[in-house]
Amino acid sequence: MLDYYTMIIFGAQHQVDLLNKILWSLITSKFIFSLLLFWEPNTIQKLGLKSKTLYNKPTL
């Protein structure tokens, strides 16, 4: 009987841990996504400049 209750408690704890992991992953992914959106124009310009300079290089 005691093992049954401990199993239920540990199962519930496992579910709570899983929910916490899901919640934290959602929060961190949202934070990372907003950072990417914030930095995106600069990186696009840099990539564009790099690709233009590479494209205009004369082939030897």
PDB file of N, CA and C in Angstrom:
ATOM      1  N   MET A   1       0.825  -1.202   0.000  1.00  0.00           N
ATOM      2  CA  MET A   1       0.000   0.000   0.000  1.00  0.00           C
ATOM      3  C   MET A   1       0.863   1.257   0.000  1.00  0.00           C
ATOM      4  N   LEU A   2       1.917   1.244   0.824  1.00  0.00           N
ATOM      5  CA  LEU A   2       2.801   2.402   0.896  1.00  0.00           C
ATOM      6  C   LEU A   2       3.528   2.614  -0.434  1.00  0.00           C
ATOM      7  N   ASP A   3       3.933   1.517  -1.056  1.00  0.00           N
ATOM      8  CA  ASP A   3       4.605   1.617  -2.350  1.00  0.00           C
ATOM      9  C   ASP A   3       3.683   2.227  -3.403  1.00  0.00           C
ATOM     10  N   TYR A   4       2.410   1.886  -3.338  1.00  0.00           N
ATOM     11  CA  TYR A   4       1.437   2.428  -4.279  1.00  0.00           C
ATOM     12  C   TYR A   4       1.351   3.947  -4.153  1.00  0.00           C
ATOM     13  N   TYR A   5       1.290   4.445  -2.899  1.00  0.00           N
ATOM     14  CA  TYR A   5       1.204   5.891  -2.691  1.00  0.00           C
ATOM     15  C   TYR A   5       2.490   6.599  -3.112  1.00  0.00           C
ATOM     16  N   THR A   6       3.629   5.994  -2.808  1.00  0.00           N
ATOM     17  CA  THR A   6       4.887   6.617  -3.233  1.00  0.00           C
ATOM     18  C   THR A   6       4.985   6.644  -4.751  1.00  0.00           C
ATOM     19  N   MET A   7       4.468   5.600  -5.408  1.00  0.00           N
ATOM     20  CA  MET A   7       4.471   5.574  -6.862  1.00  0.00           C
ATOM     21  C   MET A   7       3.603   6.710  -7.411  1.00  0.00           C
ATOM     22  N   ILE A   8       2.431   6.915  -6.807  1.00  0.00           N
ATOM     23  CA  ILE A   8       1.547   7.995  -7.243  1.00  0.00           C
ATOM     24  C   ILE A   8       2.229   9.349  -7.041  1.00  0.00           C
ATOM     25  N   ILE A   9       2.859   9.522  -5.866  1.00  0.00           N
ATOM     26  CA  ILE A   9       3.516  10.797  -5.572  1.00  0.00           C
ATOM     27  C   ILE A   9       4.655  11.047  -6.558  1.00  0.00           C
ATOM     28  N   PHE A  10       5.483  10.008  -6.788  1.00  0.00           N
ATOM     29  CA  PHE A  10       6.603  10.191  -7.709  1.00  0.00           C
ATOM     30  C   PHE A  10       6.123  10.384  -9.143  1.00  0.00           C
ATOM     31  N   GLY A  11       5.022   9.732  -9.491  1.00  0.00           N
ATOM     32  CA  GLY A  11       4.455   9.933 -10.820  1.00  0.00           C
ATOM     33  C   GLY A  11       3.976  11.353 -11.006  1.00  0.00           C
ATOM     34  N   ALA A  12       3.308  11.894  -9.992  1.00  0.00           N
ATOM     35  CA  ALA A  12       2.839  13.274 -10.059  1.00  0.00           C
ATOM     36  C   ALA A  12       4.030  14.225 -10.128  1.00  0.00           C
ATOM     37  N   GLN A  13       5.061  13.932  -9.338  1.00  0.00           N
ATOM     38  CA  GLN A  13       6.267  14.762  -9.361  1.00  0.00           C
ATOM     39  C   GLN A  13       6.917  14.736 -10.741  1.00  0.00           C
ATOM     40  N   HIS A  14       6.906  13.569 -11.361  1.00  0.00           N
ATOM     41  CA  HIS A  14       7.470  13.443 -12.704  1.00  0.00           C
ATOM     42  C   HIS A  14       6.676  14.289 -13.696  1.00  0.00           C
ATOM     43  N   GLN A  15       5.341  14.265 -13.571  1.00  0.00           N
ATOM     44  CA  GLN A  15       4.506  15.080 -14.454  1.00  0.00           C
ATOM     45  C   GLN A  15       4.785  16.563 -14.247  1.00  0.00           C
ATOM     46  N   VAL A  16       4.954  16.979 -12.989  1.00  0.00           N
ATOM     47  CA  VAL A  16       5.249  18.382 -12.706  1.00  0.00           C
ATOM     48  C   VAL A  16       6.597  18.766 -13.310  1.00  0.00           C
ATOM     49  N   ASP A  17       7.596  17.892 -13.182  1.00  0.00           N
ATOM     50  CA  ASP A  17       8.903  18.160 -13.781  1.00  0.00           C
ATOM     51  C   ASP A  17       8.790  18.291 -15.289  1.00  0.00           C
ATOM     52  N   LEU A  18       7.992  17.425 -15.894  1.00  0.00           N
ATOM     53  CA  LEU A  18       7.799  17.474 -17.336  1.00  0.00           C
ATOM     54  C   LEU A  18       7.140  18.788 -17.750  1.00  0.00           C
ATOM     55  N   LEU A  19       6.104  19.197 -17.006  1.00  0.00           N
ATOM     56  CA  LEU A  19       5.443  20.465 -17.305  1.00  0.00           C
ATOM     57  C   LEU A  19       6.403  21.636 -17.141  1.00  0.00           C
ATOM     58  N   ASN A  20       7.224  21.603 -16.078  1.00  0.00           N
ATOM     59  CA  ASN A  20       8.207  22.662 -15.881  1.00  0.00           C
ATOM     60  C   ASN A  20       9.196  22.714 -17.035  1.00  0.00           C
ATOM     61  N   LYS A  21       9.656  21.549 -17.500  1.00  0.00           N
ATOM     62  CA  LYS A  21      10.590  21.513 -18.624  1.00  0.00           C
ATOM     63  C   LYS A  21       9.950  22.088 -19.874  1.00  0.00           C
ATOM     64  N   ILE A  22       8.703  21.705 -20.130  1.00  0.00           N
ATOM     65  CA  ILE A  22       8.000  22.213 -21.310  1.00  0.00           C
ATOM     66  C   ILE A  22       7.829  23.724 -21.208  1.00  0.00           C
ATOM     67  N   LEU A  23       7.416  24.195 -20.034  1.00  0.00           N
ATOM     68  CA  LEU A  23       7.207  25.627 -19.832  1.00  0.00           C
ATOM     69  C   LEU A  23       8.499  26.400 -20.019  1.00  0.00           C
ATOM     70  N   TRP A  24       9.576  25.924 -19.403  1.00  0.00           N
ATOM     71  CA  TRP A  24      10.861  26.620 -19.527  1.00  0.00           C
ATOM     72  C   TRP A  24      11.374  26.587 -20.950  1.00  0.00           C
ATOM     73  N   SER A  25      11.173  25.486 -21.659  1.00  0.00           N
ATOM     74  CA  SER A  25      11.628  25.429 -23.047  1.00  0.00           C
ATOM     75  C   SER A  25      10.831  26.408 -23.905  1.00  0.00           C
ATOM     76  N   LEU A  26       9.522  26.531 -23.630  1.00  0.00           N
ATOM     77  CA  LEU A  26       8.719  27.508 -24.366  1.00  0.00           C
ATOM     78  C   LEU A  26       9.193  28.928 -24.086  1.00  0.00           C
ATOM     79  N   ILE A  27       9.442  29.240 -22.801  1.00  0.00           N
ATOM     80  CA  ILE A  27       9.888  30.584 -22.432  1.00  0.00           C
ATOM     81  C   ILE A  27      11.235  30.892 -23.074  1.00  0.00           C
ATOM     82  N   THR A  28      12.178  29.950 -22.974  1.00  0.00           N
ATOM     83  CA  THR A  28      13.508  30.205 -23.529  1.00  0.00           C
ATOM     84  C   THR A  28      13.463  30.296 -25.048  1.00  0.00           C
ATOM     85  N   SER A  29      12.649  29.459 -25.691  1.00  0.00           N
ATOM     86  CA  SER A  29      12.560  29.525 -27.145  1.00  0.00           C
ATOM     87  C   SER A  29      11.940  30.849 -27.579  1.00  0.00           C
ATOM     88  N   LYS A  30      10.941  31.338 -26.845  1.00  0.00           N
ATOM     89  CA  LYS A  30      10.346  32.637 -27.158  1.00  0.00           C
ATOM     90  C   LYS A  30      11.374  33.749 -26.990  1.00  0.00           C
ATOM     91  N   PHE A  31      12.179  33.659 -25.921  1.00  0.00           N
ATOM     92  CA  PHE A  31      13.211  34.660 -25.661  1.00  0.00           C
ATOM     93  C   PHE A  31      14.272  34.644 -26.762  1.00  0.00           C
ATOM     94  N   ILE A  32      14.709  33.443 -27.136  1.00  0.00           N
ATOM     95  CA  ILE A  32      15.717  33.318 -28.195  1.00  0.00           C
ATOM     96  C   ILE A  32      15.149  33.811 -29.519  1.00  0.00           C
ATOM     97  N   PHE A  33      13.892  33.492 -29.799  1.00  0.00           N
ATOM     98  CA  PHE A  33      13.259  33.921 -31.041  1.00  0.00           C
ATOM     99  C   PHE A  33      13.153  35.442 -31.106  1.00  0.00           C
ATOM    100  N   SER A  34      12.791  36.085 -29.963  1.00  0.00           N
ATOM    101  CA  SER A  34      12.708  37.549 -29.955  1.00  0.00           C
ATOM    102  C   SER A  34      14.087  38.165 -30.136  1.00  0.00           C
ATOM    103  N   LEU A  35      15.117  37.550 -29.527  1.00  0.00           N
ATOM    104  CA  LEU A  35      16.485  38.035 -29.734  1.00  0.00           C
ATOM    105  C   LEU A  35      16.883  37.907 -31.198  1.00  0.00           C
ATOM    106  N   LEU A  36      16.535  36.787 -31.829  1.00  0.00           N
ATOM    107  CA  LEU A  36      16.853  36.603 -33.241  1.00  0.00           C
ATOM    108  C   LEU A  36      16.137  37.640 -34.093  1.00  0.00           C
ATOM    109  N   LEU A  37      14.874  37.907 -33.796  1.00  0.00           N
ATOM    110  CA  LEU A  37      14.143  38.936 -34.526  1.00  0.00           C
ATOM    111  C   LEU A  37      14.766  40.304 -34.308  1.00  0.00           C
ATOM    112  N   PHE A  38      15.275  40.544 -33.081  1.00  0.00           N
ATOM    113  CA  PHE A  38      15.890  41.832 -32.772  1.00  0.00           C
ATOM    114  C   PHE A  38      17.190  42.014 -33.543  1.00  0.00           C
ATOM    115  N   TRP A  39      17.984  40.950 -33.659  1.00  0.00           N
ATOM    116  CA  TRP A  39      19.287  41.056 -34.324  1.00  0.00           C
ATOM    117  C   TRP A  39      19.216  40.751 -35.811  1.00  0.00           C
ATOM    118  N   GLU A  40      18.066  40.340 -36.307  1.00  0.00           N
ATOM    119  CA  GLU A  40      17.967  39.837 -37.677  1.00  0.00           C
ATOM    120  C   GLU A  40      18.385  40.844 -38.746  1.00  0.00           C
ATOM    121  N   PRO A  41      17.924  42.111 -38.716  1.00  0.00           N
ATOM    122  CA  PRO A  41      18.291  43.037 -39.795  1.00  0.00           C
ATOM    123  C   PRO A  41      19.797  43.216 -39.943  1.00  0.00           C
ATOM    124  N   ASN A  42      20.520  43.345 -38.816  1.00  0.00           N
ATOM    125  CA  ASN A  42      21.967  43.516 -38.894  1.00  0.00           C
ATOM    126  C   ASN A  42      22.637  42.311 -39.534  1.00  0.00           C
ATOM    127  N   THR A  43      22.225  41.125 -39.127  1.00  0.00           N
ATOM    128  CA  THR A  43      22.855  39.927 -39.679  1.00  0.00           C
ATOM    129  C   THR A  43      22.519  39.779 -41.155  1.00  0.00           C
ATOM    130  N   ILE A  44      21.308  40.146 -41.555  1.00  0.00           N
ATOM    131  CA  ILE A  44      20.941  40.055 -42.970  1.00  0.00           C
ATOM    132  C   ILE A  44      21.799  41.023 -43.782  1.00  0.00           C
ATOM    133  N   GLN A  45      21.993  42.248 -43.276  1.00  0.00           N
ATOM    134  CA  GLN A  45      22.835  43.215 -43.982  1.00  0.00           C
ATOM    135  C   GLN A  45      24.267  42.708 -44.092  1.00  0.00           C
ATOM    136  N   LYS A  46      24.796  42.160 -42.978  1.00  0.00           N
ATOM    137  CA  LYS A  46      26.165  41.644 -43.011  1.00  0.00           C
ATOM    138  C   LYS A  46      26.293  40.494 -43.996  1.00  0.00           C
ATOM    139  N   LEU A  47      25.309  39.594 -43.975  1.00  0.00           N
ATOM    140  CA  LEU A  47      25.344  38.465 -44.897  1.00  0.00           C
ATOM    141  C   LEU A  47      25.232  38.946 -46.337  1.00  0.00           C
ATOM    142  N   GLY A  48      24.384  39.954 -46.564  1.00  0.00           N
ATOM    143  CA  GLY A  48      24.240  40.506 -47.903  1.00  0.00           C
ATOM    144  C   GLY A  48      25.534  41.140 -48.383  1.00  0.00           C
ATOM    145  N   LEU A  49      26.192  41.919 -47.502  1.00  0.00           N
ATOM    146  CA  LEU A  49      27.462  42.540 -47.863  1.00  0.00           C
ATOM    147  C   LEU A  49      28.513  41.482 -48.157  1.00  0.00           C
ATOM    148  N   LYS A  50      28.567  40.447 -47.307  1.00  0.00           N
ATOM    149  CA  LYS A  50      29.542  39.384 -47.517  1.00  0.00           C
ATOM    150  C   LYS A  50      29.289  38.681 -48.843  1.00  0.00           C
ATOM    151  N   SER A  51      28.033  38.385 -49.115  1.00  0.00           N
ATOM    152  CA  SER A  51      27.734  37.664 -50.349  1.00  0.00           C
ATOM    153  C   SER A  51      28.029  38.548 -51.564  1.00  0.00           C
ATOM    154  N   LYS A  52      27.780  39.864 -51.463  1.00  0.00           N
ATOM    155  CA  LYS A  52      28.078  40.766 -52.580  1.00  0.00           C
ATOM    156  C   LYS A  52      29.578  40.828 -52.832  1.00  0.00           C
ATOM    157  N   THR A  53      30.367  40.964 -51.748  1.00  0.00           N
ATOM    158  CA  THR A  53      31.815  41.037 -51.926  1.00  0.00           C
ATOM    159  C   THR A  53      32.351  39.721 -52.478  1.00  0.00           C
ATOM    160  N   LEU A  54      31.800  38.614 -52.028  1.00  0.00           N
ATOM    161  CA  LEU A  54      32.236  37.324 -52.554  1.00  0.00           C
ATOM    162  C   LEU A  54      31.822  37.172 -54.016  1.00  0.00           C
ATOM    163  N   TYR A  55      30.648  37.685 -54.346  1.00  0.00           N
ATOM    164  CA  TYR A  55      30.133  37.551 -55.708  1.00  0.00           C
ATOM    165  C   TYR A  55      30.948  38.408 -56.677  1.00  0.00           C
ATOM    166  N   ASN A  56      31.402  39.592 -56.227  1.00  0.00           N
ATOM    167  CA  ASN A  56      32.130  40.509 -57.099  1.00  0.00           C
ATOM    168  C   ASN A  56      33.624  40.213 -57.175  1.00  0.00           C
ATOM    169  N   LYS A  57      34.099  39.209 -56.434  1.00  0.00           N
ATOM    170  CA  LYS A  57      35.526  38.888 -56.494  1.00  0.00           C
ATOM    171  C   LYS A  57      35.873  38.307 -57.861  1.00  0.00           C
ATOM    172  N   PRO A  58      36.953  38.754 -58.436  1.00  0.00           N
ATOM    173  CA  PRO A  58      37.342  38.192 -59.741  1.00  0.00           C
ATOM    174  C   PRO A  58      37.885  36.779 -59.588  1.00  0.00           C
ATOM    175  N   THR A  59      37.541  35.933 -60.526  1.00  0.00           N
ATOM    176  CA  THR A  59      38.037  34.556 -60.477  1.00  0.00           C
ATOM    177  C   THR A  59      39.412  34.516 -61.114  1.00  0.00           C
ATOM    178  N   LEU A  60      40.333  33.843 -60.476  1.00  0.00           N
ATOM    179  CA  LEU A  60      41.705  33.759 -60.990  1.00  0.00           C
ATOM    180  C   LEU A  60      41.868  32.558 -61.912  1.00  0.00           C
TER     181      LEU A  60
END
